[in-house]
Amino acid sequence: LPTEKLSDYDVDGGRDLDIFDINEEAGLDLAEGDIVLDGRQTRNS
Amino acid sequence: IIGDEYRWPKTIPYYMEDDLEINAKGVILKAFEQYRLKTCIDFKPWSGESNYISIFKGGGCFSSVGNRHVGKQRLSIGRNCDRIATIEHEFLHALGFWHEMSRSDRDDYVRIMWDRISEGKENNFKTYDDTTSSSLGVPYDYGSMMHYSKNAFRNGTEPTIITKIPDFSDVIGQRMEFSDSDLLKLHRLYNCTQGSTFLDSCDFERENICGMIQGEGDQAEWVRVAEAAGGPDTDYSNMGKCTGSGYFMHFSTGTANNGDTALLESRLLYPKRGFQCLQFFYYNSAGPSDKLKIYVREYDKANANGTLRFIKTIDGSPQQLWQLHHVSLDVKTKFRVVFEGSKEGTGPSTGGLSLDDINLSETTCPEFIWRVKNFSHVMDNTTVNTPIFSPPFTSKEGYRFQMGLYPSGKEGYPGELSAYAHLVASAGDSGQKWPCPWKQMTMMLMDQHPHILKRMSNQRSVTTDPNMKATDSQQFFWDDPRKVGSEVTDADGSRYFRGPGAGTAVYLTHLRAKSRDFIKGGDAIFLLTMEDVSHLTVTQPVPSTAEPPITSGPTGSTGSTGSTATSENCLNVQCLNEGICMVDAGKAVCRCAVGDDWWYYGDTCQNRGSVMDKTNLALATSLSVLAVMLLVTVVSVICVKKKYKKRRGDSSFIMANVHA
């Protein structure tokens, strides 16, 4: 017999995170949220 | 991005780093399959090519734009990035696409609410002018998977992007699949004519019925109709919604004689991979003994007229319903698909066999179908936190699983569909290994658009990691459901144990589920698979002719340290000549651009080298060595000469009493 009932596992941690939210939480500060720029692409902000 | 130098070859070499999650690796392969089906872009394991994409688990999901010619070009699929649409999104960047939001004509279509954007994030809403970025003649696409969602980078609760056509407010930011415009742009940028693994699609809307032919030697015919006596009343493509359209193919068994057959053959098809999936909708209103059989007609030099090979009989008793069917094929030569309807007994005087929305591609078929009838009603009338379950399905390896769906979401997620995959076992089951090792379960809500290339199905995958512990227990999460699950009784009275579920509370919003063709004829169709992915636990082989890829250090390992460290450590480092700064063993270093016969080098990539320089250097070195050797030889000769001359001079001296 089952020893105990295990809870479901939410792979998203119960949150609807878009790419940009995931990167922001990870502390990334990339161009447009998810683009790695090199020297030639870097725009003068 | 404008510039041919940013294009990749149509077959892109990739290397999956060891740090990737196994589920992510499996989903990446699924994303590659979508690229193969819908575009001419293909992917192959890196075999020493000078430029390749290294996919690793960084602190998030990110990529460069276009081919940077840096040798190893990194693309991160970090934690929570293992969704097919996210992976396709990042690869679209790598292929040379910016976000839809950065188009030069963006402001014609959306309003940016600058005061609602988080401080310091305004630069994410810049646009590129048309000298840097081209829209490739494709209209602004709210449905692009490269578009931000309405709440991107917001500082409060109000949206940062307002679409000028309000209906698109919730369309933007879809992360389901390529939109038609995404594909059109990709086709234009890479001169694609069609998908590599796509073979044929037919909804019978045109009179030419997609080049299909009536077979020879049969006694009856398939007829293109908009409705049939005895059913169906409408086709499946349009469900009778459009006047003057909505056709399907029908073989009337009501009017045929006993023993009659009718052959419907596809146009000639040329396979490349040797395996195919035939998918079609089938309506059976014929007699109980009438049959639909699938054959292939294969052609080779010995059989110019083709040889008919039986594949399978489509099972099932007559039903007042368009049913979805999949048939796996394994054809390696030129062929046609043949549908044979046969009347094999007495039956009703009306009705027959009907076909619609046929799709053929060189892909693997989904294994299991779960159809939820009257799905809109189910969504609207199920209370929150109430699941419904698919029947248990048995995989090739003998594991049983089922999908649990919360039509009104889990608690706290109203307006969402929540979806979970569960392992299942019955009292007498034996032969499985527990905890279940590395099986990837995929739950796909099928977009039932007639054309496979235009579908934007929603799918999520979870993988059974045999070492994963439950969050609130020391038990293995994917252990035997008889041990970690609970016993349930099915509607038919059968009893089994259902293990805990893994999935997501935010599978799809109701709004999206009610869009496109996710619900057709009132029904939703879930396609489920369980695949063995244990081969993905093994390191991808490194080509023998190439240097091994640099092991992901602080930048490439798990967690958020990686790329944050990259950005922080690299703040004061400027790499010249397209070099890229990255962190290696805790230090910021420049990775310099290289080409086939040139490269940059130096701390900041300030120096340029080339094969020509190397040749010149070798020549100069050789000449210098030769000159030095000559000099040494000349000096030696002179010295020896001098010495002997001196000796000869000394010999005039006569020694006395030598023998005394």
XYZ file of C-alpha atoms in Angstrom, chain B residues 5-646:
642
model
C 27.473 37.440 -43.060
C 24.900 36.774 -40.328
C 23.321 33.840 -42.150
C 23.975 30.285 -41.061
C 24.207 27.433 -43.551
C 20.816 25.745 -43.919
C 22.068 22.844 -41.838
C 23.292 24.202 -38.532
C 25.804 22.283 -36.431
C 24.910 22.123 -32.749
C 26.535 20.841 -29.584
C 24.425 20.093 -26.503
C 26.531 20.751 -23.438
C 26.428 18.284 -20.563
C 24.898 20.768 -18.164
C 21.590 20.884 -20.034
C 18.646 19.283 -18.306
C 17.541 16.028 -19.909
C 14.018 17.352 -20.399
C 15.484 20.426 -22.114
C 17.532 18.230 -24.453
C 14.403 16.317 -25.424
C 12.428 19.505 -26.039
C 15.296 20.973 -28.075
C 15.101 17.928 -30.357
C 11.353 18.492 -30.672
C 11.976 22.128 -31.605
C 14.445 20.979 -34.277
C 11.720 18.713 -35.663
C 9.378 21.690 -35.978
C 12.080 23.602 -37.868
C 12.539 20.603 -40.177
C 8.802 20.263 -40.748
C 8.009 23.906 -41.312
C 11.220 25.337 -42.790
C 14.259 24.269 -44.762
C 16.469 24.768 -41.697
C 17.990 21.559 -40.433
C 20.262 20.798 -37.489
C 23.044 18.270 -37.150
C 25.436 17.350 -34.360
C 28.636 19.378 -34.568
C 31.268 17.456 -36.518
C 34.112 19.977 -36.539
C 32.630 22.841 -38.551
C 34.290 26.184 -37.841
C 31.055 27.719 -36.515
C 28.437 25.947 -34.453
C 25.792 26.616 -31.805
C 26.663 25.430 -28.340
C 23.464 24.976 -26.328
C 24.044 25.184 -22.597
C 22.208 25.745 -19.342
C 22.907 29.340 -18.473
C 21.085 31.513 -16.013
C 18.192 32.085 -18.396
C 17.112 31.853 -22.014
C 19.245 33.887 -24.407
C 21.052 33.963 -27.720
C 22.962 36.228 -30.072
C 21.300 37.481 -33.234
C 22.573 35.789 -36.374
C 25.757 33.882 -37.062
C 28.519 35.792 -35.286
C 31.344 33.656 -36.744
C 32.887 33.154 -33.340
C 33.365 29.421 -33.668
C 31.429 28.308 -30.619
C 28.315 30.480 -30.472
C 26.461 30.050 -27.234
C 22.712 29.767 -26.775
C 21.324 29.272 -23.301
C 18.365 27.101 -22.396
C 18.341 27.526 -18.651
C 15.892 26.651 -15.929
C 12.247 27.129 -17.000
C 13.355 27.637 -20.618
C 12.579 24.050 -21.599
C 9.420 24.897 -23.528
C 9.340 24.282 -27.239
C 8.239 27.818 -28.096
C 10.981 29.363 -25.959
C 13.580 27.218 -27.672
C 12.206 28.059 -31.113
C 12.264 31.744 -30.092
C 15.939 31.618 -29.092
C 16.880 29.768 -32.262
C 15.035 32.372 -34.331
C 17.367 34.932 -32.716
C 20.348 32.757 -33.594
C 19.099 32.525 -37.161
C 19.105 36.303 -37.440
C 15.783 37.578 -36.098
C 15.250 40.451 -33.695
C 12.007 40.835 -31.765
C 8.919 41.854 -33.694
C 8.714 44.810 -31.316
C 11.923 46.327 -32.620
C 10.712 46.715 -36.194
C 11.137 50.196 -37.589
C 7.374 50.496 -38.220
C 6.458 49.231 -34.759
C 4.865 52.482 -33.610
C 2.281 52.229 -36.370
C 0.834 49.151 -34.692
C 1.407 49.360 -30.943
C 1.599 52.131 -28.367
C 4.401 51.890 -25.866
C 3.340 53.129 -22.441
C 6.707 54.546 -21.422
C 5.588 55.586 -17.934
C 4.644 52.003 -17.084
C 8.035 50.511 -17.929
C 10.387 49.526 -15.107
C 13.113 52.063 -14.561
C 16.149 51.371 -16.683
C 14.318 48.981 -18.979
C 13.235 51.587 -21.526
C 16.049 50.657 -23.879
C 14.342 47.308 -24.465
C 11.700 49.155 -26.451
C 14.011 50.695 -29.032
C 13.526 50.077 -32.711
C 16.059 49.323 -35.418
C 15.917 51.372 -38.554
C 15.573 49.711 -41.903
C 19.293 49.861 -42.619
C 19.936 47.442 -39.746
C 16.839 45.306 -39.741
C 14.485 44.253 -42.518
C 10.874 43.170 -42.178
C 11.341 41.210 -45.401
C 8.122 42.606 -46.824
C 6.016 40.887 -44.190
C 3.306 42.903 -42.397
C 3.589 43.584 -38.676
C 2.698 40.369 -36.891
C 0.888 40.519 -33.564
C 0.887 36.718 -33.529
C 4.655 36.369 -33.887
C 6.384 34.217 -31.320
C 9.054 36.955 -31.348
C 6.624 39.583 -30.007
C 6.743 40.780 -26.408
C 3.641 40.127 -24.314
C 1.555 43.091 -23.224
C 3.061 43.162 -19.732
C 6.724 42.952 -20.715
C 9.056 44.982 -18.489
C 6.209 46.640 -16.602
C 6.695 48.411 -13.296
C 3.197 47.891 -11.958
C 0.042 46.155 -12.987
C -0.803 48.050 -16.172
C 0.330 46.797 -19.583
C 3.338 48.388 -21.215
C 2.132 47.647 -24.742
C -1.251 48.577 -26.115
C -2.086 47.243 -29.535
C -3.708 49.780 -31.822
C -6.252 47.125 -32.783
C -7.583 46.145 -29.347
C -8.470 42.608 -30.397
C -4.766 41.806 -30.543
C -4.134 42.839 -26.948
C -4.047 39.240 -25.722
C -2.679 37.815 -28.940
C 0.749 39.374 -28.545
C 3.327 37.354 -26.684
C 2.146 33.912 -27.749
C 4.666 31.222 -26.919
C 2.982 28.320 -28.647
C 4.440 27.909 -32.116
C 5.685 29.722 -35.206
C 3.083 32.046 -36.694
C 2.514 32.096 -40.445
C 4.502 35.339 -40.667
C 7.387 33.942 -38.611
C 7.612 31.161 -41.161
C 7.246 33.468 -44.145
C 10.135 35.617 -42.905
C 12.274 32.573 -42.214
C 11.540 31.228 -45.685
C 12.456 34.550 -47.274
C 15.631 35.008 -45.268
C 16.925 31.525 -46.006
C 15.397 31.059 -49.478
C 13.324 28.101 -48.374
C 10.816 26.585 -50.741
C 9.271 24.102 -48.339
C 9.807 22.220 -45.108
C 12.403 19.467 -45.259
C 10.170 16.780 -43.783
C 6.821 17.955 -45.083
C 5.294 15.807 -47.833
C 1.662 16.663 -48.467
C -1.495 18.186 -47.052
C -5.019 18.124 -48.431
C -8.323 19.494 -47.161
C -10.117 18.795 -50.490
C -11.260 22.399 -50.788
C -10.006 22.590 -54.365
C -11.456 20.607 -57.213
C -8.088 19.138 -58.147
C -8.138 17.291 -54.794
C -4.405 17.984 -54.394
C -3.457 15.786 -57.315
C -4.984 12.689 -55.786
C -6.236 10.090 -58.260
C -8.841 7.386 -58.418
C -7.001 4.066 -58.428
C -7.278 1.550 -61.218
C -8.976 -1.807 -60.965
C -11.626 -0.798 -58.485
C -15.377 -0.944 -58.926
C -16.434 2.236 -57.148
C -15.132 5.782 -56.699
C -14.428 8.307 -54.010
C -16.395 11.483 -54.626
C -15.680 15.028 -53.517
C -18.776 16.224 -51.682
C -19.862 18.826 -49.140
C -22.244 16.464 -47.362
C -23.227 12.816 -47.611
C -26.506 11.014 -47.133
C -26.224 9.108 -43.880
C -23.436 11.438 -42.692
C -21.406 13.452 -42.334
C -23.405 16.622 -42.774
C -20.331 18.799 -43.021
C -16.641 18.489 -43.748
C -14.056 18.700 -40.959
C -11.891 21.576 -42.300
C -14.588 24.214 -42.004
C -17.307 22.297 -40.151
C -19.740 23.713 -42.663
C -19.141 27.281 -41.513
C -18.424 28.716 -44.954
C -21.029 28.689 -47.682
C -19.713 27.301 -50.940
C -16.797 25.491 -49.350
C -16.230 22.619 -47.012
C -15.530 19.531 -49.072
C -14.344 16.036 -48.228
C -13.937 12.702 -50.032
C -16.696 10.143 -49.651
C -17.090 6.522 -50.682
C -20.759 5.654 -50.538
C -21.125 2.118 -49.262
C -24.884 2.620 -49.269
C -24.992 2.635 -53.062
C -22.050 0.278 -53.720
C -22.410 -3.442 -54.311
C -21.153 -6.026 -51.908
C -17.451 -6.630 -52.632
C -16.890 -3.262 -54.331
C -13.704 -1.403 -53.584
C -12.725 2.216 -54.198
C -9.123 3.371 -54.331
C -8.028 6.943 -53.657
C -4.322 7.458 -54.283
C -2.175 10.441 -53.349
C 0.113 12.144 -55.848
C 3.646 10.803 -56.192
C 5.744 11.465 -53.133
C 9.514 11.343 -52.680
C 10.656 10.382 -49.182
C 14.036 11.332 -47.754
C 14.046 10.004 -44.227
C 12.413 6.618 -44.676
C 9.720 7.068 -42.051
C 6.464 8.970 -42.296
C 3.357 9.821 -40.367
C 0.017 9.830 -42.144
C -2.663 11.743 -40.285
C -6.272 12.148 -41.365
C -9.811 12.631 -40.145
C -12.187 9.766 -40.877
C -15.955 9.595 -40.653
C -17.452 6.113 -40.694
C -21.163 6.021 -41.376
C -20.934 2.742 -43.312
C -22.040 -0.763 -42.372
C -20.251 -2.558 -39.534
C -18.306 -4.847 -41.917
C -17.233 -2.151 -44.380
C -13.575 -1.318 -44.156
C -10.986 1.377 -44.769
C -7.532 -0.011 -45.481
C -4.285 1.912 -45.928
C -1.705 0.819 -48.495
C 1.354 2.361 -50.069
C 2.158 1.969 -53.756
C 5.944 1.830 -54.009
C 7.869 2.424 -57.210
C 11.325 1.259 -58.177
C 13.149 0.289 -61.379
C 11.760 -3.219 -61.268
C 8.193 -2.041 -60.659
C 7.516 0.973 -62.824
C 3.785 0.669 -62.160
C 4.311 0.366 -58.463
C 3.711 -2.411 -55.994
C 0.868 -2.192 -53.533
C 1.849 -2.889 -49.907
C -0.757 -3.242 -47.187
C -0.132 -1.154 -44.081
C -3.170 -1.456 -41.843
C -6.943 -1.569 -41.530
C -8.511 1.349 -39.748
C -10.369 -0.162 -36.853
C -13.492 1.069 -35.238
C -17.200 0.707 -35.543
C -19.292 3.379 -37.251
C -19.593 6.592 -35.251
C -21.335 9.880 -35.942
C -18.021 11.671 -35.537
C -14.955 12.783 -37.469
C -12.211 10.702 -35.847
C -8.497 11.487 -35.928
C -6.197 8.676 -37.067
C -2.447 8.262 -37.359
C -0.674 5.639 -39.439
C 3.099 5.168 -39.303
C 4.754 4.395 -42.636
C 8.278 3.290 -43.474
C 8.648 4.037 -47.174
C 12.066 4.579 -48.698
C 11.309 4.919 -52.408
C 8.950 6.989 -54.562
C 5.413 6.204 -53.459
C 1.745 7.036 -53.222
C -0.507 6.620 -50.196
C -3.586 4.559 -51.071
C -6.914 4.659 -49.242
C -9.019 1.627 -50.064
C -12.663 1.637 -49.081
C -14.474 -1.653 -49.369
C -18.069 -2.741 -48.937
C -17.966 -6.134 -47.311
C -21.459 -6.923 -46.171
C -24.967 -5.775 -45.927
C -25.468 -2.449 -44.256
C -27.532 0.697 -44.337
C -28.667 2.032 -47.687
C -27.022 5.368 -46.948
C -23.685 6.330 -45.440
C -20.156 5.386 -46.271
C -16.550 6.199 -45.543
C -15.304 9.800 -45.566
C -11.854 11.383 -45.459
C -10.731 14.948 -44.759
C -7.690 16.985 -43.682
C -5.001 14.539 -44.728
C -1.429 15.406 -43.712
C 1.683 13.451 -44.513
C 5.097 14.288 -43.127
C 8.377 12.556 -42.453
C 7.979 12.712 -38.706
C 7.061 10.247 -36.010
C 3.380 9.891 -35.179
C 1.973 10.850 -31.802
C 1.306 7.681 -29.836
C -1.968 8.357 -28.068
C -5.066 10.465 -28.621
C -7.307 11.787 -25.872
C -10.402 13.521 -27.148
C -12.353 15.649 -24.702
C -15.857 16.121 -26.031
C -17.763 19.358 -25.631
C -14.645 21.000 -24.280
C -15.934 24.579 -24.106
C -18.720 23.340 -21.885
C -16.239 21.382 -19.772
C -14.063 24.479 -19.335
C -16.985 26.667 -18.393
C -18.655 24.215 -16.049
C -15.837 22.558 -14.132
C -14.988 24.061 -10.798
C -11.474 25.265 -10.066
C -9.068 22.600 -8.820
C -11.113 19.744 -10.283
C -9.163 17.439 -12.587
C -10.301 15.154 -15.353
C -8.046 12.303 -16.411
C -7.250 10.695 -19.728
C -7.408 6.911 -19.916
C -4.118 5.276 -18.913
C -1.864 4.660 -21.929
C 0.926 2.094 -22.160
C 4.257 3.098 -23.693
C 6.504 0.897 -25.843
C 8.630 0.153 -22.781
C 5.627 -0.979 -20.771
C 5.169 2.044 -18.519
C 1.645 3.358 -18.100
C 0.808 7.023 -17.758
C -2.108 9.394 -18.003
C -2.756 13.100 -18.294
C -4.577 15.012 -15.617
C -6.263 18.166 -16.836
C -7.780 20.892 -14.695
C -10.219 22.502 -17.151
C -10.703 25.515 -14.882
C -7.186 25.526 -13.546
C -5.676 24.592 -10.248
C -6.578 26.596 -7.202
C -5.275 30.103 -7.635
C -5.216 29.871 -11.431
C -8.712 30.636 -12.691
C -8.951 31.115 -16.435
C -6.132 28.655 -17.053
C -5.900 25.078 -18.177
C -3.566 23.194 -15.845
C -1.987 19.970 -17.066
C -0.060 17.222 -15.278
C 1.390 13.869 -16.309
C 1.065 10.903 -13.932
C 2.609 7.450 -13.934
C 0.115 4.674 -13.399
C 0.428 1.042 -12.254
C -1.966 -1.753 -11.459
C -1.724 -4.385 -8.750
C -0.342 -7.121 -10.995
C 2.103 -5.046 -13.053
C 5.651 -6.334 -13.275
C 8.773 -5.891 -15.353
C 9.216 -2.139 -14.920
C 12.211 -0.540 -13.288
C 11.452 1.922 -10.473
C 11.950 4.797 -10.048
C 11.038 5.201 -13.700
C 14.193 6.229 -15.592
C 14.205 9.026 -18.172
C 10.848 8.856 -19.919
C 9.648 12.080 -21.468
C 5.887 12.580 -21.446
C 4.534 15.195 -23.814
C 1.046 16.669 -23.582
C -0.001 18.498 -26.730
C -3.286 20.309 -27.230
C -3.675 19.992 -30.983
C -4.458 23.015 -33.086
C -6.841 21.308 -35.497
C -6.104 23.562 -38.455
C -6.428 21.476 -41.636
C -2.843 22.209 -42.704
C -0.081 20.788 -40.532
C 2.272 23.683 -41.342
C -0.177 26.273 -40.056
C -0.849 24.608 -36.731
C 0.198 26.295 -33.520
C -0.346 23.426 -31.110
C 0.433 23.939 -27.444
C 2.708 21.397 -25.824
C 4.631 20.819 -22.625
C 6.898 17.951 -21.664
C 8.068 16.493 -18.373
C 10.749 13.864 -17.907
C 11.000 11.223 -15.227
C 14.300 11.735 -13.423
C 14.850 8.566 -11.361
C 16.859 10.526 -8.796
C 14.301 13.267 -8.224
C 12.984 13.453 -4.687
C 9.513 14.700 -3.846
C 9.517 18.203 -2.392
C 7.752 17.266 0.802
C 9.178 13.800 1.302
C 12.296 11.676 1.047
C 10.559 9.411 -1.469
C 11.533 9.272 -5.096
C 8.971 11.250 -7.053
C 8.867 8.846 -10.014
C 8.806 5.685 -7.914
C 6.249 2.918 -8.367
C 2.755 4.489 -8.196
C 1.756 1.556 -5.991
C 4.218 3.000 -3.487
C 3.948 6.771 -3.926
C 0.520 7.126 -5.524
C -3.040 6.539 -4.509
C -5.536 3.954 -5.639
C -8.290 5.116 -7.934
C -11.285 3.466 -9.515
C -11.958 4.254 -13.145
C -15.393 4.808 -14.678
C -15.330 1.241 -16.008
C -14.658 -0.125 -12.542
C -10.978 -0.909 -13.099
C -8.684 -0.050 -10.208
C -5.143 1.201 -10.441
C -2.623 3.386 -8.639
C -1.918 6.905 -9.862
C 1.427 8.454 -9.009
C 1.928 12.175 -8.296
C 1.652 14.501 -11.283
C 4.300 16.723 -12.810
C 3.225 19.548 -15.051
C 2.140 23.120 -14.953
C -0.713 25.132 -13.540
C -0.373 27.537 -16.477
C -0.567 25.150 -19.436
C -2.737 27.479 -21.541
C -5.155 30.312 -20.850
C -8.834 29.809 -21.620
C -8.613 32.748 -23.973
C -5.964 31.044 -26.092
C -7.647 27.652 -25.780
C -10.752 29.199 -27.320
C -8.728 30.703 -30.169
C -7.576 29.142 -33.431
C -8.782 25.539 -33.881
C -7.949 24.168 -30.449
C -11.627 23.386 -30.088
C -13.338 22.121 -33.215
C -16.821 20.726 -33.423
C -16.865 21.412 -29.688
C -14.060 18.940 -28.979
C -10.427 19.281 -27.951
C -7.832 16.708 -28.907
C -4.786 16.018 -26.768
C -1.905 14.108 -28.363
C 0.179 12.268 -25.815
C 3.510 10.500 -26.068
C 5.955 8.841 -23.744
C 9.442 8.547 -25.221
C 12.611 7.070 -23.820
C 15.229 9.837 -23.534
C 17.881 7.920 -21.616
C 20.236 8.283 -24.597
C 20.301 12.008 -23.845
C 22.056 11.403 -20.527
C 25.206 10.572 -22.504
C 27.671 13.304 -23.502
C 27.412 14.342 -27.139
C 30.573 13.113 -28.862
C 33.171 15.762 -29.639
C 34.448 15.583 -33.211
C 37.912 14.074 -33.366
C 39.187 16.709 -35.765
C 38.138 19.615 -33.602
C 39.191 20.917 -30.232
C 36.776 19.960 -27.461
C 34.346 22.724 -26.521
C 35.370 24.752 -23.520
C 33.633 23.285 -20.511
C 31.064 25.679 -19.213
C 32.657 27.375 -16.262
C 31.023 30.024 -14.193
C 29.240 31.361 -17.246
C 27.867 28.098 -18.376
C 26.938 26.299 -15.234
C 23.573 26.184 -13.611
C 21.879 28.963 -11.774
C 22.015 32.633 -12.306
C 25.675 33.110 -11.576
C 26.732 32.432 -15.138
C 25.622 35.211 -17.276
C 25.340 37.716 -14.500
C 28.991 37.139 -13.859
C 29.620 37.582 -17.551
C 27.913 40.928 -17.658
C 29.494 42.198 -14.433
C 33.044 41.036 -15.040
C 32.960 42.234 -18.583
C 31.806 45.738 -17.806
C 35.316 47.127 -18.021
C 36.573 44.918 -20.798
C 36.244 46.012 -24.360
C 36.853 43.403 -26.994
C 37.793 44.792 -30.373
C 37.048 43.487 -33.839
C 33.801 41.716 -32.970
C 35.337 39.848 -30.084
C 33.022 38.769 -27.287
C 33.814 39.060 -23.611
C 33.113 36.083 -21.402
C 34.199 34.747 -18.053
C 36.646 31.869 -18.002
C 37.913 30.569 -14.656
C 36.597 33.702 -12.985
C 38.400 36.114 -15.296
C 36.939 38.209 -18.070
C 38.552 37.226 -21.342
C 37.921 38.105 -24.937
C 36.917 35.426 -27.374
C 38.016 36.715 -30.756
C 36.309 36.382 -34.107
C 37.712 33.790 -36.471
C 37.099 33.005 -40.105
C 38.202 30.234 -42.418
C 41.609 31.777 -43.135
C 41.847 34.668 -40.659
C 41.542 35.330 -36.951
C 41.974 38.016 -34.355
C 44.128 37.554 -31.301
C 45.528 39.418 -28.339
C 44.024 40.373 -24.974
C 41.405 42.561 -26.616
C 41.478 40.905 -30.041
C 43.527 43.881 -31.230
C 45.742 41.894 -33.614
C 44.760 40.257 -36.837
C 46.253 37.051 -38.134
C 45.716 35.161 -41.335
C 46.954 32.096 -43.154
C 48.922 34.445 -45.456
C 50.619 36.081 -42.455
C 51.496 32.669 -41.134
C 53.083 31.645 -44.443
C 55.036 34.871 -44.601
C 56.160 34.411 -41.028
C 57.319 30.872 -41.703
C 59.198 32.010 -44.810
C 60.836 34.927 -42.991
C 61.815 32.686 -40.081
C 63.342 30.114 -42.413
C 65.303 32.766 -44.296
C 66.546 34.294 -41.042
C 67.706 30.906 -39.775
C 69.450 30.289 -43.099
C 71.191 33.664 -42.927
C 72.347 33.059 -39.342
C 73.650 29.622 -40.296
C 75.500 31.076 -43.239
C 77.050 33.741 -41.019
C 78.133 31.139 -38.463
C 79.623 29.004 -41.230
C 81.546 31.924 -42.728
C 82.838 33.045 -39.313
C 83.855 29.458 -38.483
C 85.690 29.036 -41.789
C 87.537 32.315 -41.295
C 88.516 31.395 -37.744
C 89.760 27.908 -38.726
C 91.656 29.378 -41.642
C 93.300 31.952 -39.369
C 94.275 29.257 -36.867
C 95.995 27.040 -39.475
C 97.729 30.026 -40.985
C 99.166 30.823 -37.573
